[in-house]
């Protein structure tokens, strides 16, 4: 049987076409700009943006989706849906409850333990039509999410980055391995 999902917000969004945007928890200014812009542009075209509600690229993707007039977003947690993590995302968490949906496989009160995040990444990769990695180091959770997306038969994309920056390793590697290069929303829509 499918896992039990705990839900806060608008569960109807889970039935719409969605696209995942993931990346580094310590993004560069370029990564922030690209994730917010890509999320906003895709949300304006009707896709629900899925990410992990973590600091960094995930937060930027949610903010970008919410900046679109009718944009919506799904936050997939590695904790219980009643646990705001990280604490600085309290306002963003409330915005997702209002204009999006927050989901988790973990029971109420579950602490965001490190082993929960690869489990959360499976949900992020599995529920979307595709996954784009904006930034991610060599051993990042973003690459785990992209690998899971490939295993699930999802389209995998990468935003190219500066080859001298460790944060660009992940998407550049994915592009070398055949992921679709993304410079804007058009690249995603064309492939989907």
PDB file of C-alpha atoms in Angstrom:
ATOM      1  CA  UNK A   1       0.000   0.000   0.000  1.00  0.00           C
ATOM      2  CA  UNK A   2       1.135   3.587  -0.553  1.00  0.00           C
ATOM      3  CA  UNK A   3       2.593   5.354   2.467  1.00  0.00           C
ATOM      4  CA  UNK A   4       0.351   7.483   4.639  1.00  0.00           C
ATOM      5  CA  UNK A   5       0.735  11.198   3.915  1.00  0.00           C
ATOM      6  CA  UNK A   6       0.097  13.857   6.502  1.00  0.00           C
ATOM      7  CA  UNK A   7      -1.242  17.020   4.871  1.00  0.00           C
ATOM      8  CA  UNK A   8      -1.624  20.718   5.817  1.00  0.00           C
ATOM      9  CA  UNK A   9      -3.068  23.200   3.347  1.00  0.00           C
ATOM     10  CA  UNK A  10      -4.827  22.508   0.052  1.00  0.00           C
ATOM     11  CA  UNK A  11      -4.627  18.775  -0.798  1.00  0.00           C
ATOM     12  CA  UNK A  12      -6.225  19.394  -4.215  1.00  0.00           C
ATOM     13  CA  UNK A  13      -2.839  20.699  -5.393  1.00  0.00           C
ATOM     14  CA  UNK A  14      -1.509  17.150  -5.168  1.00  0.00           C
ATOM     15  CA  UNK A  15      -3.681  16.229  -8.170  1.00  0.00           C
ATOM     16  CA  UNK A  16      -2.174  18.897 -10.434  1.00  0.00           C
ATOM     17  CA  UNK A  17       0.904  18.634 -12.650  1.00  0.00           C
ATOM     18  CA  UNK A  18       3.993  19.477 -10.640  1.00  0.00           C
ATOM     19  CA  UNK A  19       7.694  20.035 -11.117  1.00  0.00           C
ATOM     20  CA  UNK A  20      10.463  19.705  -8.505  1.00  0.00           C
ATOM     21  CA  UNK A  21      13.229  22.247  -7.946  1.00  0.00           C
ATOM     22  CA  UNK A  22      16.038  21.263  -5.580  1.00  0.00           C
ATOM     23  CA  UNK A  23      19.534  22.380  -4.732  1.00  0.00           C
ATOM     24  CA  UNK A  24      22.092  23.500  -2.216  1.00  0.00           C
ATOM     25  CA  UNK A  25      21.283  24.717   1.286  1.00  0.00           C
ATOM     26  CA  UNK A  26      24.043  27.289   0.799  1.00  0.00           C
ATOM     27  CA  UNK A  27      23.320  28.709  -2.648  1.00  0.00           C
ATOM     28  CA  UNK A  28      25.271  31.342  -4.503  1.00  0.00           C
ATOM     29  CA  UNK A  29      23.480  34.555  -5.536  1.00  0.00           C
ATOM     30  CA  UNK A  30      23.217  33.021  -9.032  1.00  0.00           C
ATOM     31  CA  UNK A  31      21.498  29.925  -7.605  1.00  0.00           C
ATOM     32  CA  UNK A  32      19.036  32.058  -5.636  1.00  0.00           C
ATOM     33  CA  UNK A  33      18.177  34.090  -8.727  1.00  0.00           C
ATOM     34  CA  UNK A  34      17.801  31.057 -11.001  1.00  0.00           C
ATOM     35  CA  UNK A  35      15.656  29.012  -8.615  1.00  0.00           C
ATOM     36  CA  UNK A  36      13.300  31.896  -7.839  1.00  0.00           C
ATOM     37  CA  UNK A  37      12.960  32.870 -11.503  1.00  0.00           C
ATOM     38  CA  UNK A  38      12.472  29.323 -12.743  1.00  0.00           C
ATOM     39  CA  UNK A  39       9.891  28.551 -10.046  1.00  0.00           C
ATOM     40  CA  UNK A  40       7.964  31.769 -10.714  1.00  0.00           C
ATOM     41  CA  UNK A  41       7.955  31.262 -14.481  1.00  0.00           C
ATOM     42  CA  UNK A  42       6.848  27.624 -14.269  1.00  0.00           C
ATOM     43  CA  UNK A  43       4.175  28.453 -11.665  1.00  0.00           C
ATOM     44  CA  UNK A  44       2.847  31.194 -13.957  1.00  0.00           C
ATOM     45  CA  UNK A  45       2.371  28.494 -16.580  1.00  0.00           C
ATOM     46  CA  UNK A  46       0.313  26.298 -14.282  1.00  0.00           C
ATOM     47  CA  UNK A  47       2.833  23.900 -12.780  1.00  0.00           C
ATOM     48  CA  UNK A  48       2.835  23.330  -9.017  1.00  0.00           C
ATOM     49  CA  UNK A  49       6.384  23.686  -7.691  1.00  0.00           C
ATOM     50  CA  UNK A  50       7.567  20.932  -5.334  1.00  0.00           C
ATOM     51  CA  UNK A  51      10.557  21.253  -3.023  1.00  0.00           C
ATOM     52  CA  UNK A  52      11.724  20.356   0.461  1.00  0.00           C
ATOM     53  CA  UNK A  53      11.049  23.567   2.421  1.00  0.00           C
ATOM     54  CA  UNK A  54      14.703  23.569   3.516  1.00  0.00           C
ATOM     55  CA  UNK A  55      16.954  26.617   3.596  1.00  0.00           C
ATOM     56  CA  UNK A  56      18.646  27.588   0.376  1.00  0.00           C
ATOM     57  CA  UNK A  57      17.397  26.614  -3.071  1.00  0.00           C
ATOM     58  CA  UNK A  58      14.297  24.870  -1.697  1.00  0.00           C
ATOM     59  CA  UNK A  59      13.105  28.039   0.054  1.00  0.00           C
ATOM     60  CA  UNK A  60      13.891  30.099  -3.035  1.00  0.00           C
ATOM     61  CA  UNK A  61      11.826  27.754  -5.204  1.00  0.00           C
ATOM     62  CA  UNK A  62       8.827  28.034  -2.873  1.00  0.00           C
ATOM     63  CA  UNK A  63       9.175  31.840  -2.736  1.00  0.00           C
ATOM     64  CA  UNK A  64       9.438  32.033  -6.512  1.00  0.00           C
ATOM     65  CA  UNK A  65       6.277  29.964  -6.981  1.00  0.00           C
ATOM     66  CA  UNK A  66       4.392  32.095  -4.465  1.00  0.00           C
ATOM     67  CA  UNK A  67       5.476  35.283  -6.256  1.00  0.00           C
ATOM     68  CA  UNK A  68       3.452  34.196  -9.313  1.00  0.00           C
ATOM     69  CA  UNK A  69      -0.092  35.566  -9.250  1.00  0.00           C
ATOM     70  CA  UNK A  70      -1.732  32.141  -9.158  1.00  0.00           C
ATOM     71  CA  UNK A  71       1.367  30.192  -8.252  1.00  0.00           C
ATOM     72  CA  UNK A  72       1.224  27.308  -5.846  1.00  0.00           C
ATOM     73  CA  UNK A  73       3.742  25.030  -4.248  1.00  0.00           C
ATOM     74  CA  UNK A  74       4.151  21.816  -2.268  1.00  0.00           C
ATOM     75  CA  UNK A  75       6.573  21.580   0.642  1.00  0.00           C
ATOM     76  CA  UNK A  76       7.692  18.020   1.394  1.00  0.00           C
ATOM     77  CA  UNK A  77       9.057  17.748   4.931  1.00  0.00           C
ATOM     78  CA  UNK A  78      11.604  15.474   6.551  1.00  0.00           C
ATOM     79  CA  UNK A  79       9.760  15.938   9.847  1.00  0.00           C
ATOM     80  CA  UNK A  80       6.190  15.989  11.102  1.00  0.00           C
ATOM     81  CA  UNK A  81       3.948  18.572   9.415  1.00  0.00           C
ATOM     82  CA  UNK A  82       3.645  20.364  12.743  1.00  0.00           C
ATOM     83  CA  UNK A  83       7.416  20.934  13.025  1.00  0.00           C
ATOM     84  CA  UNK A  84       8.740  24.111  11.397  1.00  0.00           C
ATOM     85  CA  UNK A  85      12.269  23.388  10.235  1.00  0.00           C
ATOM     86  CA  UNK A  86      14.387  25.354   9.771  1.00  0.00           C
ATOM     87  CA  UNK A  87      12.999  27.937  12.195  1.00  0.00           C
ATOM     88  CA  UNK A  88      13.739  30.839   9.834  1.00  0.00           C
ATOM     89  CA  UNK A  89      11.109  29.405   7.458  1.00  0.00           C
ATOM     90  CA  UNK A  90       8.221  30.048   9.858  1.00  0.00           C
ATOM     91  CA  UNK A  91       6.709  32.751   7.620  1.00  0.00           C
ATOM     92  CA  UNK A  92       7.236  30.665   4.468  1.00  0.00           C
ATOM     93  CA  UNK A  93       5.667  27.658   6.224  1.00  0.00           C
ATOM     94  CA  UNK A  94       2.546  29.771   6.948  1.00  0.00           C
ATOM     95  CA  UNK A  95       2.407  30.977   3.331  1.00  0.00           C
ATOM     96  CA  UNK A  96       2.494  27.392   2.080  1.00  0.00           C
ATOM     97  CA  UNK A  97      -0.378  26.457   4.366  1.00  0.00           C
ATOM     98  CA  UNK A  98      -2.370  29.341   2.884  1.00  0.00           C
ATOM     99  CA  UNK A  99      -1.494  29.068  -0.835  1.00  0.00           C
ATOM    100  CA  UNK A 100       0.012  25.644  -1.122  1.00  0.00           C
ATOM    101  CA  UNK A 101       0.266  22.392   0.738  1.00  0.00           C
ATOM    102  CA  UNK A 102       2.724  20.856   3.187  1.00  0.00           C
ATOM    103  CA  UNK A 103       3.078  17.083   3.226  1.00  0.00           C
ATOM    104  CA  UNK A 104       5.096  14.500   5.104  1.00  0.00           C
ATOM    105  CA  UNK A 105       5.278  10.758   5.571  1.00  0.00           C
ATOM    106  CA  UNK A 106       6.460  11.319   9.139  1.00  0.00           C
ATOM    107  CA  UNK A 107       3.990  11.361  12.069  1.00  0.00           C
ATOM    108  CA  UNK A 108       3.165  14.553  13.935  1.00  0.00           C
ATOM    109  CA  UNK A 109       5.964  15.684  16.214  1.00  0.00           C
ATOM    110  CA  UNK A 110       8.690  13.818  14.279  1.00  0.00           C
ATOM    111  CA  UNK A 111      12.057  15.531  14.651  1.00  0.00           C
ATOM    112  CA  UNK A 112      13.899  16.373  11.382  1.00  0.00           C
ATOM    113  CA  UNK A 113      16.536  13.652  11.770  1.00  0.00           C
ATOM    114  CA  UNK A 114      19.257  13.399   9.083  1.00  0.00           C
ATOM    115  CA  UNK A 115      18.065   9.965   7.925  1.00  0.00           C
ATOM    116  CA  UNK A 116      14.625  11.437   7.117  1.00  0.00           C
ATOM    117  CA  UNK A 117      15.846  13.623   4.271  1.00  0.00           C
ATOM    118  CA  UNK A 118      16.680  10.896   1.720  1.00  0.00           C
ATOM    119  CA  UNK A 119      13.189   9.506   2.414  1.00  0.00           C
ATOM    120  CA  UNK A 120      11.722  12.971   1.826  1.00  0.00           C
ATOM    121  CA  UNK A 121      13.763  13.272  -1.395  1.00  0.00           C
ATOM    122  CA  UNK A 122      12.054  10.140  -2.727  1.00  0.00           C
ATOM    123  CA  UNK A 123       8.684  11.876  -2.405  1.00  0.00           C
ATOM    124  CA  UNK A 124       9.987  15.075  -4.041  1.00  0.00           C
ATOM    125  CA  UNK A 125      11.284  13.084  -7.017  1.00  0.00           C
ATOM    126  CA  UNK A 126       8.312  10.753  -7.330  1.00  0.00           C
ATOM    127  CA  UNK A 127       5.409  13.174  -7.298  1.00  0.00           C
ATOM    128  CA  UNK A 128       6.632  15.509 -10.065  1.00  0.00           C
ATOM    129  CA  UNK A 129       6.896  15.265 -13.847  1.00  0.00           C
ATOM    130  CA  UNK A 130      10.543  16.227 -13.583  1.00  0.00           C
ATOM    131  CA  UNK A 131      13.322  17.380 -11.298  1.00  0.00           C
ATOM    132  CA  UNK A 132      15.739  20.248 -11.837  1.00  0.00           C
ATOM    133  CA  UNK A 133      18.901  20.617  -9.800  1.00  0.00           C
ATOM    134  CA  UNK A 134      19.900  24.276  -9.576  1.00  0.00           C
ATOM    135  CA  UNK A 135      23.022  23.875  -7.424  1.00  0.00           C
ATOM    136  CA  UNK A 136      24.481  20.982  -5.475  1.00  0.00           C
ATOM    137  CA  UNK A 137      27.889  19.755  -4.404  1.00  0.00           C
ATOM    138  CA  UNK A 138      29.386  16.370  -5.252  1.00  0.00           C
ATOM    139  CA  UNK A 139      27.707  14.465  -2.403  1.00  0.00           C
ATOM    140  CA  UNK A 140      24.526  16.500  -2.065  1.00  0.00           C
ATOM    141  CA  UNK A 141      20.975  15.418  -1.396  1.00  0.00           C
ATOM    142  CA  UNK A 142      20.106  17.120  -4.692  1.00  0.00           C
ATOM    143  CA  UNK A 143      21.958  14.409  -6.596  1.00  0.00           C
ATOM    144  CA  UNK A 144      20.084  11.769  -4.593  1.00  0.00           C
ATOM    145  CA  UNK A 145      16.819  13.399  -5.634  1.00  0.00           C
ATOM    146  CA  UNK A 146      17.907  13.514  -9.284  1.00  0.00           C
ATOM    147  CA  UNK A 147      18.976   9.840  -9.197  1.00  0.00           C
ATOM    148  CA  UNK A 148      15.627   8.881  -7.684  1.00  0.00           C
ATOM    149  CA  UNK A 149      13.882  10.906 -10.382  1.00  0.00           C
ATOM    150  CA  UNK A 150      15.745   8.921 -13.048  1.00  0.00           C
ATOM    151  CA  UNK A 151      14.808   5.645 -11.352  1.00  0.00           C
ATOM    152  CA  UNK A 152      11.141   6.726 -11.346  1.00  0.00           C
ATOM    153  CA  UNK A 153      11.279   7.594 -15.054  1.00  0.00           C
ATOM    154  CA  UNK A 154      11.045  11.353 -14.479  1.00  0.00           C
ATOM    155  CA  UNK A 155      12.739  13.967 -16.635  1.00  0.00           C
ATOM    156  CA  UNK A 156      15.927  15.273 -15.017  1.00  0.00           C
ATOM    157  CA  UNK A 157      17.288  18.752 -15.659  1.00  0.00           C
ATOM    158  CA  UNK A 158      20.278  20.794 -14.556  1.00  0.00           C
ATOM    159  CA  UNK A 159      20.957  24.520 -14.429  1.00  0.00           C
ATOM    160  CA  UNK A 160      24.553  24.937 -15.610  1.00  0.00           C
ATOM    161  CA  UNK A 161      26.919  26.686 -13.276  1.00  0.00           C
ATOM    162  CA  UNK A 162      30.433  28.016 -12.959  1.00  0.00           C
ATOM    163  CA  UNK A 163      32.809  25.047 -13.199  1.00  0.00           C
ATOM    164  CA  UNK A 164      35.087  26.536 -10.528  1.00  0.00           C
ATOM    165  CA  UNK A 165      32.290  26.592  -7.919  1.00  0.00           C
ATOM    166  CA  UNK A 166      31.725  23.424  -5.837  1.00  0.00           C
ATOM    167  CA  UNK A 167      27.978  24.203  -5.813  1.00  0.00           C
ATOM    168  CA  UNK A 168      27.898  23.715  -9.596  1.00  0.00           C
ATOM    169  CA  UNK A 169      29.314  20.187  -9.507  1.00  0.00           C
ATOM    170  CA  UNK A 170      25.940  18.449  -9.244  1.00  0.00           C
ATOM    171  CA  UNK A 171      24.008  20.070 -12.084  1.00  0.00           C
ATOM    172  CA  UNK A 172      27.060  20.152 -14.359  1.00  0.00           C
ATOM    173  CA  UNK A 173      27.608  16.418 -13.771  1.00  0.00           C
ATOM    174  CA  UNK A 174      23.958  15.678 -14.505  1.00  0.00           C
ATOM    175  CA  UNK A 175      24.147  17.635 -17.756  1.00  0.00           C
ATOM    176  CA  UNK A 176      27.296  15.681 -18.741  1.00  0.00           C
ATOM    177  CA  UNK A 177      25.347  12.482 -18.070  1.00  0.00           C
ATOM    178  CA  UNK A 178      22.468  13.511 -20.320  1.00  0.00           C
ATOM    179  CA  UNK A 179      20.183  15.662 -18.177  1.00  0.00           C
ATOM    180  CA  UNK A 180      18.475  18.470 -20.061  1.00  0.00           C
ATOM    181  CA  UNK A 181      20.283  21.802 -19.704  1.00  0.00           C
ATOM    182  CA  UNK A 182      17.961  24.515 -18.332  1.00  0.00           C
ATOM    183  CA  UNK A 183      18.431  28.234 -18.785  1.00  0.00           C
ATOM    184  CA  UNK A 184      14.756  29.150 -18.493  1.00  0.00           C
ATOM    185  CA  UNK A 185      11.198  27.846 -18.218  1.00  0.00           C
ATOM    186  CA  UNK A 186      11.039  27.219 -21.979  1.00  0.00           C
ATOM    187  CA  UNK A 187      13.586  24.390 -21.677  1.00  0.00           C
ATOM    188  CA  UNK A 188      11.414  22.602 -19.131  1.00  0.00           C
ATOM    189  CA  UNK A 189       8.102  23.044 -20.964  1.00  0.00           C
ATOM    190  CA  UNK A 190       9.651  21.965 -24.272  1.00  0.00           C
ATOM    191  CA  UNK A 191      10.922  18.729 -22.727  1.00  0.00           C
ATOM    192  CA  UNK A 192       7.741  17.939 -20.785  1.00  0.00           C
TER     193      UNK A 192
END
